Amino acid sequence: MCLLLVGGASLIIAMPGARAAGAAQYTIELTGSNGTTQSKTLAGGTSVQFDDLAPDTYSISVKGRDDAGTLVFSGTATATVIAGETASVTVELQNELGSLTVNFSGASATTATSLTVTLTGLKSTPQSKPITGGTSVQFEDLVPDTYSINVKGMDDAGNKVLSGTAKATVTAGETATVAVPLQSSFGELTVDFEGAESDSVTKYTVILSGPNEFKETKEVTTRTVQFEGLIPGDYTVSVEGKNGSDVVVLAGTSSKIPVEAGKTATTKVPLENLLGSLTLNFSGARVSTATTLTVTLIDSDGASSEKTSSGEAVQFDDLVPDTYTISVKGNNDSGLVVLYGTSSATVEAGKTASTTVELVEGISDFASLQAAVAAGGTVYIFESIDVETTLSVPSGISVTILPAYQDVTLKNTSTGNLFTFPSGSTGNLTIGGGEYIITLDGNQVAQSIISMSGGTATLADNGIITNAAASGIKISSSGTFEMTGGEISKNKESSASYGGGGVTISGGTFNMTGGEISNNESSTYNGGGGITISGGIFNMTGGRIIDNTGSQSSGGVTVYSATFNMTGGTITDNTGSFGGAVSLVSGTFDMSGGSITGNTATSSGGGVSVSGGNFNMSGSAVVDSNNDVYLITGKTINITSTLTGTAPVATITLETSLYVAGTQVLSLGNYTSEVSKFAVTPNGAESWKISTDGTLVKDEGL
């Protein structure tokens, strides 16, 4: 609308329309047709008046700016001003800024505690808005531009868990909308197990390790597991399948598994069986004689497990690779062990080993023992047994008695011998020789443990004959006793003359090649603490006779009208009255080897007392210098061959009356050079030596 006035004119400009809240001031500019301009700046209001205007047609421009000088709204119009009149015009203002609504899509924003949305335009300063909830955010008063939108989602620990980007163009006066697809900044990993399986596995322990020393452990009961929230990088997973005892049965690993942000990686872990199985079958003795088989499996560390069977095969599963010992016992209805077997087997990972255990019948009661001895063969003793009556070894029967799986004792509860060989018997009895100890316990019954009038008895390793009150072993008219090992110990003889505490030999032969005769006692006339030989032969080639006591004769061996051949072994630490080691009353003591040392006599002859018979020395025989040889009138040491031991091989002690020059102490024969191997015990202050003819001569120190 235009008004023509005479003289000065005015113009009122109304400014309805857009109002940008961010505008700090308005600038209204009038431009006349001749190009002249004038302007006004307002801090607010909706109209402005210009006065004293020359009549003309004016162009009107209105601009609103914020504190930063950014144009936030504008408008234009024209008006004709007439002299003397007031014209008015309306300038419709238009918003020069736009808005932007940012929506989020894709990964759930709920995994983030807070989201930060940043807008970056080509013409404006970047601006950000944090939000703690919702799925959209609004930006107002944006300069028209193309904007880059960046969204970051953070968790409570400050880790970036979500991100997304987009672009949007903002137009003046309009509201643009953009959807930003969010992606997780972490990845996921699905782990499946393949390969070996085992019904005994009750749980799987899965350990995941990755970048920045990351490690997470999960326990699952299925053969798959999911890991979430993983930072991108390479991962290694290890799996252990465990049974109810927490023993690792299955195991496997997978490495260099790449995990990417926003993606789910998958891997398969091949499992291998770390344990093995063992199947046991049984053969040999009839399983039907036992009601129940108890099978014990023992590993190399001594740990054991047990199963029972009625005869069918037994399987052990989930075994650590090892070499196992198998022990099988079969019990009858009465609870007695009647079968036994043992074996071993090596178990490998992931494999089933098998072995057959051969079972043997054995003895756990006296009646069965009595029958087995009469029948002969190898008799396995399963349990200790009280022997109720004497066990007789008949002619033509050979029997070996062995413990099967533990130390056992056969205890004499009768009034007779434990074992006997009838006169003329050709039977054969072996005690011991196995892994476990078998003890024949005399139970202080006034009888020997083994009485022989014939046959052959052998005491081997781990056989013990002990606790007899009338000598452990008695060999009378005939019979042979072979001692290859074991021990005859802690037996006594206190009633019969010529009775040895450990062994009494009045006929037959006793051969000792090993073992030990120890801690026996005899308190009878001419009774040796260890052995008395009053007939027959005692051959000693090895073993020890030690720590025996004879109160009326030797501590070790008494020889009376018999022969003692010593080619090896040791007689030591025995105590007697006459002859700490050996008392030769009559008969022959032929010593060609072995040693006598450390024995004690309360009367005479710490080593050997010769009161009769013939004492022969040869070869490597040595009676140690701490054990003298005592000679009575008319007795000598007979040298029967060259002596190889280091001098002195014996030290001779005589009755006081015999310390005179010319007393014969050595019978040298052709071995006169052996004189130097002997020494003589001084007689008080007098020193003596032996001349080349074997007689005493004073040692004048020349």
XYZ file of C-alpha atoms in Angstrom:
702
model
C 0.000 0.000 0.000
C 1.376 3.462 -0.880
C 0.339 6.931 0.519
C 1.329 10.237 -1.168
C 1.881 13.132 1.233
C 3.018 16.698 0.827
C 6.212 17.534 2.752
C 8.100 15.088 5.084
C 6.761 11.609 5.098
C 6.899 8.636 7.499
C 6.921 4.858 7.091
C 5.750 2.318 9.640
C 7.116 -1.207 9.050
C 5.343 -4.114 10.733
C 7.325 -7.374 11.034
C 5.127 -10.359 11.648
C 6.157 -13.970 10.855
C 9.214 -15.952 11.989
C 10.993 -14.973 15.168
C 14.231 -16.812 15.879
C 14.749 -17.098 19.576
C 18.448 -16.868 19.042
C 18.326 -13.431 17.332
C 20.074 -10.738 19.356
C 19.155 -7.754 17.093
C 17.232 -6.665 14.024
C 18.594 -4.513 11.267
C 16.013 -2.713 9.089
C 17.366 -0.997 5.995
C 15.535 1.356 3.565
C 16.906 1.942 0.079
C 15.456 4.696 -2.115
C 15.220 4.741 -5.873
C 18.266 6.938 -6.073
C 20.285 4.426 -4.008
C 20.305 6.341 -0.785
C 19.936 4.180 2.309
C 19.176 4.474 5.964
C 18.862 1.831 8.619
C 17.839 1.137 12.166
C 18.956 -1.566 14.587
C 16.540 -2.834 17.205
C 16.980 -5.233 20.084
C 13.376 -6.376 19.892
C 9.846 -5.408 18.910
C 7.577 -6.184 16.021
C 7.528 -2.799 14.228
C 9.702 0.200 13.487
C 9.024 3.755 12.164
C 11.150 5.856 9.829
C 10.363 9.657 9.724
C 11.352 12.616 7.522
C 11.525 10.526 4.447
C 11.651 12.038 1.017
C 8.743 10.938 -1.073
C 9.941 7.891 -2.977
C 9.444 4.182 -3.416
C 11.660 2.329 -0.940
C 13.014 -1.204 -0.805
C 12.852 -2.550 2.756
C 15.214 -5.271 4.064
C 14.921 -6.799 7.549
C 17.621 -9.079 8.950
C 17.882 -10.723 12.414
C 21.239 -11.956 13.685
C 22.435 -13.799 16.789
C 25.350 -12.826 18.985
C 27.753 -14.485 16.597
C 26.407 -12.411 13.720
C 24.673 -15.341 12.108
C 21.578 -14.434 10.065
C 18.658 -16.198 11.683
C 15.669 -14.605 9.924
C 15.011 -12.033 7.091
C 12.284 -10.388 5.061
C 11.836 -7.826 2.239
C 9.125 -5.529 0.962
C 8.632 -2.192 -0.981
C 6.669 0.836 0.059
C 5.885 4.249 -1.574
C 6.064 7.200 0.741
C 3.986 10.425 -0.119
C 4.912 13.808 1.249
C 3.059 14.756 4.415
C 1.685 11.296 4.922
C 2.575 8.206 6.925
C 2.808 5.061 4.950
C 2.765 1.575 6.431
C 4.013 -1.760 5.142
C 4.226 -5.313 6.451
C 7.442 -7.334 6.023
C 6.842 -11.037 6.360
C 9.878 -12.469 8.116
C 11.258 -15.838 7.061
C 13.389 -18.114 9.251
C 16.901 -18.403 7.833
C 17.760 -21.499 10.065
C 16.566 -25.084 10.051
C 16.139 -28.007 12.461
C 17.353 -31.588 12.452
C 15.835 -34.614 14.129
C 18.320 -37.455 14.588
C 16.874 -40.921 15.128
C 18.881 -44.022 16.084
C 18.467 -47.424 14.551
C 20.447 -50.649 14.446
C 22.260 -51.889 17.596
C 20.377 -51.364 20.825
C 21.286 -48.139 22.554
C 20.441 -49.797 25.852
C 23.949 -51.263 25.968
C 25.264 -47.729 26.439
C 24.890 -45.572 29.531
C 25.047 -42.389 27.464
C 25.033 -41.330 23.842
C 26.829 -38.279 22.483
C 25.581 -36.856 19.155
C 27.883 -34.454 17.346
C 26.964 -32.347 14.280
C 29.677 -30.980 12.081
C 28.787 -28.614 9.211
C 30.806 -26.875 6.544
C 29.614 -23.419 7.614
C 29.190 -23.788 11.349
C 30.963 -24.751 14.522
C 30.526 -28.416 15.566
C 27.966 -28.905 18.282
C 27.207 -31.908 20.482
C 24.376 -33.106 22.631
C 24.630 -35.840 25.274
C 21.533 -37.891 25.988
C 20.994 -40.594 28.579
C 17.840 -42.097 27.185
C 15.557 -42.207 24.201
C 16.060 -43.055 20.597
C 16.196 -39.563 19.046
C 17.524 -36.060 19.566
C 16.563 -32.651 18.049
C 18.903 -29.869 16.940
C 17.347 -26.417 16.412
C 18.477 -23.144 14.763
C 20.856 -24.768 12.364
C 22.453 -22.822 9.568
C 21.381 -24.363 6.309
C 24.177 -26.772 5.498
C 25.032 -30.382 4.954
C 25.924 -31.869 8.315
C 27.898 -34.940 9.363
C 26.347 -36.700 12.333
C 28.523 -38.812 14.624
C 27.031 -40.861 17.471
C 29.073 -42.527 20.244
C 27.654 -44.706 23.007
C 29.695 -45.211 26.196
C 29.245 -47.652 29.072
C 29.817 -46.963 32.775
C 33.496 -47.812 32.471
C 33.994 -45.246 29.727
C 34.286 -47.839 26.984
C 32.924 -47.049 23.581
C 30.251 -49.633 22.971
C 28.196 -48.141 20.129
C 28.875 -45.872 17.168
C 27.209 -44.632 14.038
C 27.492 -41.933 11.370
C 25.190 -40.269 8.840
C 24.789 -37.080 6.802
C 21.823 -34.707 6.533
C 21.104 -31.471 4.661
C 19.351 -28.769 6.650
C 17.229 -26.238 4.730
C 16.250 -22.845 6.071
C 12.943 -22.889 7.807
C 12.539 -26.652 7.634
C 13.109 -29.630 9.901
C 15.244 -32.352 8.391
C 15.150 -35.912 9.696
C 17.906 -38.493 9.562
C 18.290 -42.035 10.915
C 21.734 -42.994 12.210
C 22.304 -46.785 12.101
C 24.176 -47.720 15.288
C 26.715 -50.488 15.329
C 28.306 -52.160 18.294
C 31.957 -51.256 18.754
C 32.464 -54.772 20.194
C 32.207 -58.132 18.554
C 30.877 -61.506 19.605
C 32.251 -65.031 19.404
C 30.371 -68.315 19.251
C 32.474 -71.343 20.248
C 31.335 -74.851 19.316
C 33.072 -78.087 20.348
C 33.752 -80.932 17.983
C 35.753 -84.139 18.052
C 35.959 -86.458 21.064
C 32.999 -86.878 23.396
C 32.606 -88.566 26.772
C 29.526 -89.421 28.774
C 31.472 -88.780 31.962
C 31.907 -85.067 31.230
C 29.652 -83.024 33.505
C 30.885 -79.553 32.572
C 33.141 -77.679 30.183
C 35.477 -74.934 31.334
C 36.080 -72.470 28.491
C 38.853 -69.880 28.781
C 38.977 -67.016 26.257
C 42.065 -64.809 26.055
C 42.685 -61.897 23.742
C 44.017 -58.343 23.277
C 45.177 -56.224 26.211
C 45.585 -59.287 28.460
C 41.872 -59.977 28.229
C 40.734 -63.238 29.844
C 37.254 -64.547 30.548
C 36.236 -67.988 31.844
C 32.847 -69.620 31.437
C 31.535 -72.983 32.591
C 28.843 -74.627 30.490
C 27.171 -78.011 30.292
C 26.538 -77.927 26.539
C 29.023 -78.125 23.690
C 28.622 -74.470 22.694
C 29.212 -71.127 24.392
C 28.812 -67.438 23.435
C 31.108 -64.553 24.364
C 29.906 -60.955 23.935
C 31.333 -57.456 24.287
C 34.717 -58.330 22.784
C 37.058 -55.639 21.554
C 38.195 -56.295 17.986
C 41.306 -58.447 17.738
C 42.597 -62.013 17.682
C 41.483 -64.438 20.384
C 42.489 -67.874 21.685
C 40.028 -70.261 23.285
C 40.873 -73.346 25.343
C 38.327 -75.927 26.461
C 38.507 -78.544 29.209
C 35.782 -81.112 29.693
C 35.735 -82.330 33.291
C 34.035 -85.245 35.009
C 32.297 -85.236 38.374
C 35.658 -85.523 40.169
C 36.915 -82.420 38.355
C 39.370 -84.503 36.343
C 40.024 -83.160 32.841
C 38.710 -85.746 30.394
C 38.618 -83.763 27.144
C 40.678 -80.774 26.038
C 41.290 -78.647 22.974
C 42.341 -75.194 21.798
C 41.706 -72.854 18.892
C 43.827 -69.762 18.276
C 44.051 -66.648 16.114
C 40.301 -66.206 15.938
C 39.570 -62.741 14.454
C 36.732 -60.802 16.100
C 35.424 -57.688 14.325
C 33.343 -54.836 15.698
C 29.633 -55.372 15.290
C 30.021 -58.929 14.020
C 29.722 -62.424 15.469
C 32.707 -64.658 14.789
C 32.462 -68.447 15.069
C 35.035 -71.115 15.744
C 35.103 -74.854 16.334
C 37.421 -76.279 18.980
C 38.543 -79.843 18.231
C 38.515 -81.826 21.490
C 40.771 -84.756 22.244
C 40.283 -87.367 24.933
C 43.065 -86.954 27.520
C 42.069 -90.076 29.429
C 41.897 -93.707 28.515
C 39.997 -96.819 29.471
C 40.991 -100.291 30.594
C 39.052 -103.497 30.064
C 39.927 -106.425 32.321
C 39.124 -110.048 31.557
C 39.757 -113.019 33.829
C 41.183 -116.462 33.127
C 42.856 -119.301 34.976
C 41.243 -120.740 38.073
C 37.498 -121.156 37.932
C 35.795 -117.895 38.703
C 32.796 -119.937 39.795
C 34.570 -120.817 43.050
C 34.219 -117.176 44.086
C 30.991 -115.297 44.632
C 32.503 -111.872 44.141
C 35.647 -110.585 42.471
C 37.069 -107.372 43.874
C 39.238 -105.609 41.302
C 41.672 -102.950 42.521
C 43.442 -100.638 40.098
C 46.550 -98.837 41.401
C 48.365 -96.050 39.536
C 52.072 -95.226 39.733
C 51.462 -92.776 42.591
C 49.725 -95.418 44.692
C 46.203 -94.048 44.258
C 43.638 -96.808 43.840
C 40.099 -97.388 42.644
C 37.963 -100.471 43.040
C 35.183 -102.337 41.254
C 33.418 -105.629 41.816
C 32.412 -108.329 39.395
C 30.755 -111.713 39.469
C 33.112 -112.937 36.777
C 32.272 -110.747 33.830
C 34.773 -108.323 32.316
C 35.330 -105.049 34.173
C 35.962 -101.688 32.546
C 37.605 -98.658 34.134
C 37.026 -95.340 32.332
C 38.510 -91.853 32.594
C 41.970 -93.090 33.498
C 44.966 -90.792 33.431
C 47.567 -92.231 31.034
C 49.819 -94.357 33.229
C 50.976 -97.881 33.902
C 48.543 -99.489 36.318
C 48.836 -102.479 38.634
C 45.770 -104.687 38.787
C 44.940 -106.805 41.824
C 41.984 -109.198 41.852
C 40.599 -111.042 44.884
C 37.791 -113.549 44.745
C 35.749 -114.222 47.887
C 33.474 -117.192 48.452
C 30.139 -117.141 50.250
C 31.907 -117.368 53.599
C 33.944 -114.283 52.857
C 37.215 -116.187 52.487
C 39.568 -115.147 49.704
C 39.817 -118.126 47.377
C 41.100 -116.565 44.143
C 43.796 -114.043 43.416
C 45.478 -112.593 40.394
C 47.643 -109.662 39.475
C 48.715 -107.976 36.275
C 49.688 -104.607 34.866
C 48.580 -102.536 31.904
C 49.561 -99.283 30.258
C 46.719 -96.888 29.442
C 47.116 -94.304 26.675
C 45.096 -91.147 26.097
C 42.018 -91.655 23.982
C 42.451 -95.428 23.805
C 41.016 -98.476 25.519
C 43.643 -100.892 26.748
C 42.773 -104.471 27.637
C 44.476 -107.207 29.579
C 43.627 -110.593 30.993
C 44.273 -111.320 34.659
C 45.097 -114.936 35.338
C 43.533 -116.030 38.600
C 44.967 -118.650 40.906
C 43.301 -120.472 43.724
C 44.629 -119.841 47.186
C 44.238 -120.567 50.849
C 42.688 -118.546 53.641
C 41.870 -121.276 56.205
C 43.612 -124.195 57.874
C 41.570 -127.007 56.377
C 42.352 -125.802 52.868
C 46.028 -125.396 53.779
C 46.210 -128.944 55.130
C 44.675 -130.326 51.967
C 46.921 -128.227 49.729
C 50.142 -129.345 51.457
C 49.089 -132.960 51.068
C 48.345 -132.393 47.375
C 51.554 -130.493 46.579
C 52.228 -127.744 44.066
C 52.388 -123.996 44.643
C 50.136 -122.949 47.474
C 49.188 -119.294 47.589
C 48.331 -117.991 51.038
C 45.838 -115.152 51.008
C 45.344 -114.577 54.733
C 47.260 -115.407 57.916
C 46.270 -118.840 59.233
C 46.375 -120.550 62.643
C 47.872 -124.010 62.131
C 45.798 -126.284 64.333
C 47.736 -129.542 63.851
C 51.150 -130.438 62.482
C 51.422 -130.280 58.696
C 53.205 -133.331 57.334
C 55.105 -133.214 54.038
C 54.633 -136.665 52.492
C 57.052 -138.475 50.214
C 56.935 -137.646 46.552
C 55.223 -134.331 47.162
C 56.789 -130.962 46.327
C 55.050 -127.931 47.806
C 55.918 -124.217 47.665
C 54.116 -121.877 50.017
C 53.903 -118.228 48.987
C 51.896 -115.193 50.087
C 49.790 -113.979 47.198
C 49.272 -110.280 47.808
C 50.248 -109.395 51.365
C 52.512 -110.465 54.222
C 51.056 -113.518 55.984
C 51.796 -115.623 59.054
C 51.312 -119.344 59.641
C 51.036 -119.543 63.422
C 51.439 -122.779 65.353
C 48.454 -123.236 67.653
C 49.025 -126.970 68.166
C 51.326 -128.690 70.672
C 53.544 -130.209 67.993
C 55.775 -129.026 65.207
C 54.390 -126.686 62.596
C 55.840 -128.766 59.710
C 57.316 -132.237 59.867
C 59.033 -134.582 57.403
C 58.464 -138.218 58.424
C 61.453 -140.545 58.499
C 62.564 -141.389 55.001
C 60.346 -138.754 53.392
C 61.313 -137.582 49.940
C 58.999 -134.614 50.101
C 60.086 -131.094 49.274
C 58.934 -127.898 51.018
C 59.812 -124.325 49.995
C 58.928 -121.363 52.171
C 59.117 -117.852 50.653
C 60.750 -116.613 47.499
C 57.991 -114.181 46.543
C 57.321 -110.486 46.844
C 55.657 -110.679 50.247
C 56.835 -112.006 53.590
C 55.666 -115.343 54.942
C 56.341 -115.924 58.631
C 56.308 -119.329 60.299
C 55.531 -118.430 63.906
C 56.314 -121.120 66.506
C 54.149 -119.311 69.049
C 56.592 -120.375 71.813
C 55.337 -123.950 71.574
C 57.928 -126.369 73.012
C 58.622 -127.873 69.604
C 60.632 -126.825 66.582
C 58.899 -125.136 63.669
C 60.247 -127.521 61.027
C 61.326 -131.008 62.079
C 63.080 -133.113 59.437
C 63.866 -136.824 59.326
C 64.061 -136.783 55.560
C 63.111 -134.752 52.528
C 64.257 -131.274 51.553
C 63.159 -127.925 52.929
C 64.129 -124.561 51.435
C 63.921 -121.139 53.073
C 64.011 -118.430 50.410
C 63.831 -114.625 50.379
C 61.052 -113.135 52.486
C 60.638 -116.337 54.452
C 60.921 -116.036 58.256
C 61.130 -118.801 60.858
C 60.676 -117.346 64.307
C 59.398 -117.614 67.874
C 60.096 -121.308 68.485
C 60.755 -122.470 72.067
C 62.702 -125.589 71.053
C 64.909 -124.558 68.119
C 63.551 -123.151 64.893
C 64.804 -125.976 62.659
C 65.686 -129.538 63.657
C 67.300 -131.963 61.231
C 67.767 -135.435 62.649
C 68.756 -138.656 60.932
C 68.467 -137.363 57.399
C 67.061 -134.527 55.406
C 68.465 -131.444 53.709
C 67.711 -127.832 54.569
C 68.572 -125.229 51.943
C 68.724 -121.626 53.205
C 68.983 -119.321 50.195
C 67.438 -116.265 51.830
C 65.036 -115.138 54.494
C 65.810 -115.381 58.190
C 65.765 -117.739 61.137
C 65.412 -115.395 64.077
C 64.248 -114.963 67.661
C 64.039 -118.665 68.411
C 65.133 -120.312 71.686
C 66.364 -123.629 73.016
C 66.422 -124.125 76.774
C 65.768 -127.799 77.382
C 67.624 -130.205 75.071
C 71.411 -130.608 75.337
C 73.222 -129.915 72.091
C 70.276 -127.807 71.022
C 70.845 -124.748 68.880
C 68.647 -121.702 69.390
C 68.054 -121.233 65.657
C 69.000 -124.580 64.131
C 69.789 -128.036 65.572
C 71.468 -130.501 63.200
C 71.942 -134.041 64.461
C 71.992 -135.618 61.029
C 71.453 -134.693 57.413
C 72.692 -131.495 55.766
C 72.143 -127.774 56.228
C 73.296 -125.623 53.301
C 73.374 -121.863 53.846
C 73.956 -119.747 50.738
C 72.117 -116.619 51.844
C 69.783 -115.139 54.394
C 70.373 -114.517 58.061
C 70.365 -116.524 61.300
C 69.964 -113.889 63.981
C 68.853 -113.060 67.508
C 68.434 -116.672 68.556
C 69.313 -118.000 72.044
C 70.413 -121.294 73.531
C 70.960 -121.938 77.242
C 71.642 -125.681 77.011
C 74.837 -127.697 77.339
C 76.862 -127.438 74.133
C 74.043 -125.471 72.579
C 75.055 -122.824 70.031
C 73.016 -119.658 70.081
C 72.644 -119.791 66.294
C 73.336 -123.403 65.313
C 74.386 -126.655 66.949
C 75.749 -129.423 64.699
C 75.916 -132.688 66.605
C 75.824 -134.866 63.512
C 75.596 -134.341 59.781
C 77.053 -131.414 57.847
C 76.657 -127.630 57.846
C 77.861 -125.946 54.663
C 78.034 -122.153 54.762
C 78.819 -120.349 51.504
C 76.964 -117.085 52.132
C 74.601 -115.203 54.414
C 75.163 -114.044 57.976
C 75.050 -115.569 61.449
C 74.636 -112.519 63.649
C 73.553 -111.336 67.099
C 72.928 -114.808 68.544
C 73.612 -115.778 72.154
C 74.758 -119.078 73.736
C 75.161 -119.025 77.492
C 76.862 -122.467 77.754
C 78.613 -122.726 74.425
C 79.152 -120.630 71.324
C 77.115 -117.620 70.371
C 77.165 -118.601 66.677
C 77.901 -122.256 65.826
C 78.718 -125.241 68.057
C 80.286 -128.237 66.282
C 80.105 -131.611 68.048
C 80.922 -134.809 66.223
C 79.970 -133.188 62.931
C 81.383 -131.160 60.060
C 81.142 -127.404 59.498
C 82.399 -126.254 56.088
C 82.661 -122.460 55.793
C 83.575 -121.130 52.335
C 81.826 -117.777 52.561
C 79.467 -115.616 54.558
C 80.007 -113.832 57.873
C 79.728 -114.808 61.518
C 79.581 -111.593 63.509
C 78.389 -109.902 66.692
C 77.485 -113.131 68.474
C 78.040 -113.721 72.208
C 78.921 -117.060 73.799
C 80.775 -118.554 76.742
C 83.219 -120.722 74.773
C 83.710 -119.387 71.278
C 81.871 -116.192 70.473
C 81.484 -117.326 66.844
C 82.343 -121.037 66.789
C 82.891 -123.661 69.477
C 84.599 -126.764 68.056
C 84.060 -129.519 70.592
C 84.653 -132.437 68.256
C 84.375 -133.073 64.577
C 85.703 -130.748 61.889
C 85.538 -127.011 61.238
C 86.908 -126.462 57.751
C 87.194 -122.731 57.009
C 88.290 -121.838 53.470
C 86.472 -118.535 53.111
C 84.207 -116.043 54.800
C 84.970 -113.977 57.873
C 84.578 -114.151 61.644
C 84.538 -110.739 63.293
C 83.177 -108.764 66.208
C 82.085 -111.724 68.345
C 82.439 -111.994 72.130
C 83.148 -114.885 74.531
C 82.767 -114.670 78.289
C 85.249 -117.518 78.902
C 87.527 -118.184 75.961
C 87.817 -117.779 72.220
C 86.214 -114.520 71.164
C 86.206 -115.889 67.631
C 86.768 -119.646 67.764
C 87.211 -121.976 70.728
C 88.914 -125.281 69.814
C 88.550 -127.846 72.581
C 88.489 -130.848 70.276
C 88.226 -131.931 66.665
C 90.071 -130.398 63.722
C 90.133 -126.708 62.774
C 91.314 -126.306 59.202
C 92.062 -122.972 57.538
C 92.755 -122.291 53.874
C 92.028 -119.926 51.029
C 90.424 -116.578 51.963
C 89.424 -117.581 55.502
C 89.876 -114.779 58.051
C 89.267 -114.703 61.777
C 89.537 -111.003 62.479
C 92.182 -109.755 64.930
C 89.423 -108.637 67.281
C 88.379 -112.304 67.548
C 91.035 -114.715 68.815
C 91.234 -118.473 68.277
C 91.528 -120.303 71.589
C 93.433 -123.599 71.622
C 93.600 -126.081 74.473
C 96.349 -128.632 74.978
C 97.113 -130.646 71.909
C 94.974 -128.589 69.546
C 96.305 -126.731 66.494
C 95.098 -124.849 63.458
C 95.647 -127.001 60.404
C 96.765 -125.142 57.261
C 95.488 -127.093 54.266
C 96.313 -124.652 51.463
C 97.720 -121.200 50.823
C 95.997 -118.420 52.774
C 95.108 -115.406 50.643
C 93.835 -113.111 53.394
C 95.787 -110.165 54.836
C 97.816 -110.989 57.967
C 96.856 -111.747 60.575
C 94.281 -114.203 59.301
C 93.944 -115.385 62.906
C 95.304 -114.506 66.354
C 95.953 -117.494 68.605
C 95.359 -117.527 72.349
C 96.478 -120.450 74.558
C 95.958 -121.728 78.057
C 98.527 -120.012 80.317
C 100.430 -123.247 80.848
C 100.953 -123.646 77.110
C 102.920 -120.407 76.681
C 106.231 -122.265 76.469
C 108.631 -122.524 73.610
C 107.941 -125.480 71.406
C 104.172 -125.658 71.941
C 102.675 -126.712 68.633
C 99.944 -124.239 67.500
C 99.974 -124.662 63.692
C 100.055 -127.825 61.631
C 101.635 -126.397 58.502
C 102.197 -129.408 56.286
C 103.742 -128.045 53.098
C 102.707 -124.459 53.850
C 105.443 -123.284 56.209
C 105.429 -119.856 54.567
C 101.973 -119.248 55.999
C 103.395 -118.840 59.505
C 103.693 -115.097 58.957
C 99.924 -114.848 58.505
C 99.295 -115.626 62.184
C 99.700 -113.711 65.420
C 99.837 -114.842 69.053
C 98.090 -113.134 71.937
C 100.720 -111.949 74.499
C 100.919 -113.780 77.797
C 101.039 -110.898 80.188
C 104.247 -108.997 79.402
C 105.600 -111.807 77.246
C 105.344 -111.575 73.478
C 105.282 -114.704 71.401
C 105.449 -115.660 67.783
C 105.333 -118.784 65.700
C 108.369 -120.417 64.190
C 108.424 -121.998 60.749
C 107.672 -125.378 62.256
C 104.426 -124.080 63.753
C 105.628 -123.940 67.374
C 105.762 -121.078 69.816
C 108.870 -119.050 70.281
C 109.383 -115.970 72.381
C 109.446 -112.763 70.457
C 112.550 -110.993 71.713
C 111.965 -108.135 69.333
C 114.844 -109.257 67.139
